[in-house]
Amino acid sequence: LVRIQRNKAAALLRLAARNV
Amino acid sequence: NKAHSQPSGGRAPIGYPGMTGMSDAGNFGGNNFMPINGLTAIQNQVLNLIKACPRPEGLNFQDLKSQLQHMSVSAVKQAVDFLSNEGHIYSTVDDDHFKSTDAD
């Protein structure tokens, strides 16, 4: 389940990077 | 004593081309859907389905496929790939379960 958190964090980072 | 003024800052005739040539550009290429928010129609559908899934582990690929039977498996895969690349979705318990980042 750490994996899920990590994936989510990574995804949110990607999304944030996209929106900059 | 006359100043020789040169009208250098005159008006620059900026033509506005105005891309009115094609109104409502039709989508002729079959798989080239109209992007709505940067996503294609198929990507939007996939994203919406994943968003709509209430399960904490997210929507699994099988469900996704069965709900998008009009799309090929590879098309769905591509959309999932794209969406996770962009950060809209992420895989949860395994690579077949996806959850959206937008809807928390």
Tab-separated table of C-alpha atoms in Angstrom:
chain	number	residue	atom	x	y	z
A	1	LEU	CA	0.000	0.000	0.000
A	2	VAL	CA	3.026	2.195	0.202
A	3	ARG	CA	3.161	1.603	-3.492
A	4	ILE	CA	-0.261	3.195	-3.919
A	5	GLN	CA	0.763	6.255	-1.998
A	6	ARG	CA	3.908	6.505	-4.001
A	7	ASN	CA	2.078	6.128	-7.293
A	8	LYS	CA	-0.417	8.715	-6.266
A	9	ALA	CA	2.269	11.127	-5.218
A	10	ALA	CA	4.086	10.586	-8.473
A	11	ALA	CA	0.899	11.095	-10.427
A	12	LEU	CA	0.078	14.282	-8.580
A	13	LEU	CA	3.576	15.533	-9.269
A	14	ARG	CA	3.170	14.823	-12.946
A	15	LEU	CA	-0.161	16.569	-12.945
A	16	ALA	CA	1.305	19.553	-11.149
A	17	ALA	CA	4.205	19.709	-13.557
A	18	ARG	CA	1.700	19.685	-16.395
A	19	ASN	CA	-0.278	22.537	-14.966
A	20	VAL	CA	2.652	24.858	-14.419
B	1	ASN	CA	13.875	76.380	-37.109
B	2	LYS	CA	11.792	73.494	-38.080
B	3	ALA	CA	12.130	70.152	-36.458
B	4	HIS	CA	12.265	67.463	-38.951
B	5	SER	CA	9.946	65.064	-37.412
B	6	GLN	CA	9.700	61.679	-38.815
B	7	PRO	CA	6.604	59.751	-38.224
B	8	SER	CA	8.446	56.677	-37.259
B	9	GLY	CA	5.900	55.504	-34.805
B	10	GLY	CA	3.200	55.386	-37.319
B	11	ARG	CA	0.509	52.906	-37.348
B	12	ALA	CA	1.646	49.486	-38.176
B	13	PRO	CA	-0.855	47.804	-40.320
B	14	ILE	CA	-1.291	44.553	-38.570
B	15	GLY	CA	-3.420	42.340	-40.632
B	16	TYR	CA	-5.510	40.016	-38.637
B	17	PRO	CA	-5.635	36.843	-40.620
B	18	GLY	CA	-8.461	35.445	-38.599
B	19	MET	CA	-8.694	31.755	-38.982
B	20	THR	CA	-12.283	31.864	-39.972
B	21	GLY	CA	-11.639	29.801	-43.004
B	22	MET	CA	-12.827	26.616	-41.487
B	23	SER	CA	-15.795	26.768	-39.291
B	24	ASP	CA	-16.314	23.733	-37.184
B	25	ALA	CA	-13.398	21.787	-38.498
B	26	GLY	CA	-14.755	18.357	-38.950
B	27	ASN	CA	-12.980	15.356	-37.568
B	28	PHE	CA	-12.333	13.428	-40.661
B	29	GLY	CA	-9.559	11.175	-39.532
B	30	GLY	CA	-11.394	8.387	-37.789
B	31	ASN	CA	-9.195	8.085	-34.723
B	32	ASN	CA	-8.406	11.747	-34.340
B	33	PHE	CA	-11.009	12.817	-31.832
B	34	MET	CA	-11.594	16.346	-30.804
B	35	PRO	CA	-9.589	17.242	-27.747
B	36	ILE	CA	-11.752	18.823	-25.095
B	37	ASN	CA	-9.382	19.610	-22.264
B	38	GLY	CA	-6.237	18.415	-23.875
B	39	LEU	CA	-7.577	14.908	-23.858
B	40	THR	CA	-9.133	13.003	-26.657
B	41	ALA	CA	-12.661	11.710	-26.418
B	42	ILE	CA	-11.494	8.221	-25.606
B	43	GLN	CA	-9.117	9.473	-22.931
B	44	ASN	CA	-11.930	11.477	-21.417
B	45	GLN	CA	-14.212	8.475	-21.325
B	46	VAL	CA	-11.578	6.378	-19.646
B	47	LEU	CA	-10.847	9.130	-17.161
B	48	ASN	CA	-14.520	9.604	-16.370
B	49	LEU	CA	-15.029	5.907	-15.772
B	50	ILE	CA	-12.062	5.773	-13.458
B	51	LYS	CA	-13.278	8.872	-11.669
B	52	ALA	CA	-16.705	7.343	-11.266
B	53	CYS	CA	-15.421	4.227	-9.572
B	54	PRO	CA	-16.195	4.330	-5.868
B	55	ARG	CA	-13.856	1.528	-4.847
B	56	PRO	CA	-10.819	2.576	-2.881
B	57	GLU	CA	-8.516	0.456	-4.994
B	58	GLY	CA	-9.874	2.062	-8.125
B	59	LEU	CA	-11.197	0.647	-11.338
B	60	ASN	CA	-9.566	-2.415	-12.771
B	61	PHE	CA	-8.723	-2.803	-16.372
B	62	GLN	CA	-11.256	-5.564	-16.951
B	63	ASP	CA	-14.101	-3.319	-15.868
B	64	LEU	CA	-12.740	-0.540	-17.970
B	65	LYS	CA	-12.653	-2.770	-21.009
B	66	SER	CA	-16.126	-4.159	-20.466
B	67	GLN	CA	-17.536	-0.687	-20.116
B	68	LEU	CA	-15.808	0.473	-23.265
B	69	GLN	CA	-16.639	-2.360	-25.555
B	70	HIS	CA	-16.770	-0.130	-28.564
B	71	MET	CA	-13.082	0.538	-28.125
B	72	SER	CA	-10.260	-1.799	-28.844
B	73	VAL	CA	-8.205	-3.066	-25.951
B	74	SER	CA	-5.133	-1.355	-27.299
B	75	ALA	CA	-6.995	1.941	-27.576
B	76	VAL	CA	-8.072	1.685	-23.955
B	77	LYS	CA	-4.548	0.727	-22.956
B	78	GLN	CA	-3.183	3.700	-24.824
B	79	ALA	CA	-5.592	6.034	-23.097
B	80	VAL	CA	-4.705	4.595	-19.702
B	81	ASP	CA	-1.044	4.938	-20.555
B	82	PHE	CA	-1.472	8.521	-21.571
B	83	LEU	CA	-3.556	9.437	-18.559
B	84	SER	CA	-1.106	7.952	-16.112
B	85	ASN	CA	1.739	9.654	-17.915
B	86	GLU	CA	-0.022	12.954	-17.514
B	87	GLY	CA	-0.755	12.265	-13.887
B	88	HIS	CA	-4.531	12.094	-14.202
B	89	ILE	CA	-4.628	8.529	-12.979
B	90	TYR	CA	-2.293	6.203	-11.160
B	91	SER	CA	-2.166	2.496	-10.579
B	92	THR	CA	-3.018	1.264	-7.123
B	93	VAL	CA	-2.841	-2.304	-5.851
B	94	ASP	CA	-1.436	-3.558	-9.118
B	95	ASP	CA	-0.917	-2.416	-12.660
B	96	ASP	CA	-4.504	-3.260	-13.512
B	97	HIS	CA	-6.163	-0.979	-11.015
B	98	PHE	CA	-6.391	2.718	-11.598
B	99	LYS	CA	-7.561	5.632	-9.615
B	100	SER	CA	-7.967	9.235	-10.602
B	101	THR	CA	-6.001	12.027	-9.013
B	102	ASP	CA	-8.665	14.582	-9.864
B	103	ALA	CA	-11.402	13.070	-7.768
B	104	ASP	CA	-10.042	12.401	-4.355
